Amino acid sequence: MYAPVDRGLDDNRWGDLVHAGPDDSAITQIQDGLPGSGPSSVAVVAGMLDALILEPDHDVLEVRTGAGWNAGLLAARAGRGMVTSVGNDGSLAAAAGARLTAAGFDAAGHTGTATRAGRRPRRTTG
């Protein structure tokens, strides 16, 4: 069972839970009584990105946009216009897109499934 913490009522407690530590993940959205969204632990994200061996100009499709944090990290490494992120929750995807734009990242966000991500055409060089 999940005990909700309303950020508007207790911002400090919410922050303590969401940003508990580098090895801790959090749940920030419940859908039908089940975890729906939340940031992965910093250690897990760092390990995934390290294993990915992402280079500048690699074309990236990220599935499950969430807050947009990982898409921002991917865009910082891959470069402008190289990241497309898709999430199935329109409100989360819109909020993530706004955060990414405000932070100066060029990462396309879409609502849908990975099979219908509306990918941008691949860039060609030469």
Short mmCIF file of C-alpha atoms in Angstrom, two decimals:
data_model
loop_
_atom_site.label_atom_id
_atom_site.label_comp_id
_atom_site.label_asym_id
_atom_site.label_seq_id
_atom_site.Cartn_x
_atom_site.Cartn_y
_atom_site.Cartn_z
CA MET A 1 0.00 0.00 0.00
CA TYR A 2 1.22 3.46 -0.84
CA ALA A 3 0.77 6.39 1.52
CA PRO A 4 0.31 9.60 -0.49
CA VAL A 5 2.25 12.74 0.33
CA ASP A 6 0.82 15.91 -1.19
CA ARG A 7 3.62 18.20 -2.35
CA GLY A 8 1.32 21.22 -1.92
CA LEU A 9 0.69 20.36 1.73
CA ASP A 10 4.13 19.09 2.78
CA ASP A 11 6.80 20.11 0.28
CA ASN A 12 9.70 19.13 2.57
CA ARG A 13 8.42 15.59 3.20
CA TRP A 14 7.65 15.17 -0.52
CA GLY A 15 11.18 16.31 -1.40
CA ASP A 16 12.72 13.98 1.17
CA LEU A 17 10.87 11.01 -0.31
CA VAL A 18 11.43 11.83 -3.99
CA HIS A 19 15.12 12.70 -3.51
CA ALA A 20 15.94 10.22 -0.74
CA GLY A 21 19.35 9.09 -1.96
CA PRO A 22 21.34 7.90 -4.98
CA ASP A 23 20.20 4.29 -4.58
CA ASP A 24 16.54 5.06 -3.91
CA SER A 25 13.75 5.34 -6.46
CA ALA A 26 10.41 7.04 -5.86
CA ILE A 27 6.80 6.76 -6.96
CA THR A 28 5.25 10.07 -7.97
CA GLN A 29 2.03 8.85 -9.58
CA ILE A 30 -0.42 6.06 -8.70
CA GLN A 31 -2.74 4.68 -11.40
CA ASP A 32 -5.48 2.22 -10.44
CA GLY A 33 -3.72 1.53 -7.13
CA LEU A 34 -0.41 0.66 -8.82
CA PRO A 35 2.79 2.68 -9.32
CA GLY A 36 2.41 4.66 -12.54
CA SER A 37 5.43 6.93 -12.68
CA GLY A 38 8.45 8.03 -10.74
CA PRO A 39 12.13 8.77 -11.10
CA SER A 40 14.58 5.89 -11.15
CA SER A 41 17.42 5.98 -8.67
CA VAL A 42 20.36 8.15 -9.65
CA ALA A 43 22.67 5.12 -9.43
CA VAL A 44 20.50 3.09 -11.81
CA VAL A 45 20.25 5.93 -14.34
CA ALA A 46 24.01 6.55 -14.20
CA GLY A 47 24.68 2.85 -14.74
CA MET A 48 22.25 2.63 -17.67
CA LEU A 49 23.70 5.70 -19.38
CA ASP A 50 27.25 4.46 -18.84
CA ALA A 51 26.38 1.04 -20.32
CA LEU A 52 24.67 2.70 -23.29
CA ILE A 53 27.94 4.24 -24.51
CA LEU A 54 25.96 7.11 -26.05
CA GLU A 55 27.96 9.31 -28.41
CA PRO A 56 27.17 12.69 -29.96
CA ASP A 57 24.79 12.42 -32.95
CA HIS A 58 23.41 9.02 -31.92
CA ASP A 59 19.66 8.85 -32.62
CA VAL A 60 17.79 7.95 -29.40
CA LEU A 61 14.26 6.72 -28.69
CA GLU A 62 13.42 6.81 -24.99
CA VAL A 63 10.30 4.96 -23.85
CA ARG A 64 8.45 6.21 -20.72
CA THR A 65 9.20 9.93 -20.57
CA GLY A 66 8.16 10.44 -16.94
CA ALA A 67 9.49 13.78 -15.68
CA GLY A 68 11.89 14.16 -18.61
CA TRP A 69 15.03 13.90 -16.48
CA ASN A 70 16.53 10.97 -18.40
CA ALA A 71 15.59 12.53 -21.76
CA GLY A 72 17.48 15.66 -20.72
CA LEU A 73 20.56 13.63 -19.83
CA LEU A 74 20.34 11.77 -23.14
CA ALA A 75 19.93 15.03 -25.09
CA ALA A 76 22.92 16.60 -23.32
CA ARG A 77 25.07 13.76 -24.63
CA ALA A 78 23.51 12.95 -28.03
CA GLY A 79 22.97 16.56 -29.09
CA ARG A 80 20.23 18.78 -30.46
CA GLY A 81 17.36 16.99 -32.14
CA MET A 82 18.70 13.49 -31.51
CA VAL A 83 16.33 12.37 -28.72
CA THR A 84 12.69 11.38 -29.07
CA SER A 85 10.91 10.46 -25.85
CA VAL A 86 7.48 8.83 -25.72
CA GLY A 87 5.19 8.38 -22.74
CA ASN A 88 1.66 7.05 -22.43
CA ASP A 89 0.43 9.77 -20.04
CA GLY A 90 -0.32 12.98 -21.91
CA SER A 91 -0.13 15.26 -18.87
CA LEU A 92 3.25 13.85 -17.79
CA ALA A 93 4.61 14.06 -21.35
CA ALA A 94 3.46 17.69 -21.69
CA ALA A 95 5.03 18.64 -18.35
CA ALA A 96 8.26 16.86 -19.28
CA GLY A 97 8.36 18.64 -22.63
CA ALA A 98 7.92 22.01 -20.91
CA ARG A 99 10.73 21.20 -18.46
CA LEU A 100 13.06 20.11 -21.26
CA THR A 101 12.34 23.25 -23.28
CA ALA A 102 12.83 25.48 -20.23
CA ALA A 103 16.17 23.79 -19.57
CA GLY A 104 17.25 24.41 -23.17
CA PHE A 105 17.13 20.81 -24.41
CA ASP A 106 15.92 19.94 -27.91
CA ALA A 107 14.25 16.59 -27.25
CA ALA A 108 10.97 15.72 -28.97
CA GLY A 109 8.26 14.43 -26.64
CA HIS A 110 5.28 12.39 -27.77
CA THR A 111 2.27 10.80 -26.13
CA GLY A 112 1.58 7.23 -27.18
CA THR A 113 3.34 3.90 -27.29
CA ALA A 114 6.80 3.02 -28.55
CA THR A 115 5.34 1.49 -31.71
CA ARG A 116 3.59 4.78 -32.53
CA ALA A 117 6.19 7.24 -31.35
CA GLY A 118 6.01 9.51 -34.37
CA ARG A 119 9.76 9.40 -34.82
CA ARG A 120 11.48 12.22 -36.63
CA PRO A 121 13.13 11.24 -39.90
CA ARG A 122 16.67 10.03 -39.39
CA ARG A 123 19.29 12.57 -40.26
CA THR A 124 21.73 11.65 -42.96
CA THR A 125 25.23 12.91 -43.37
CA GLY A 126 27.30 13.20 -46.43
#
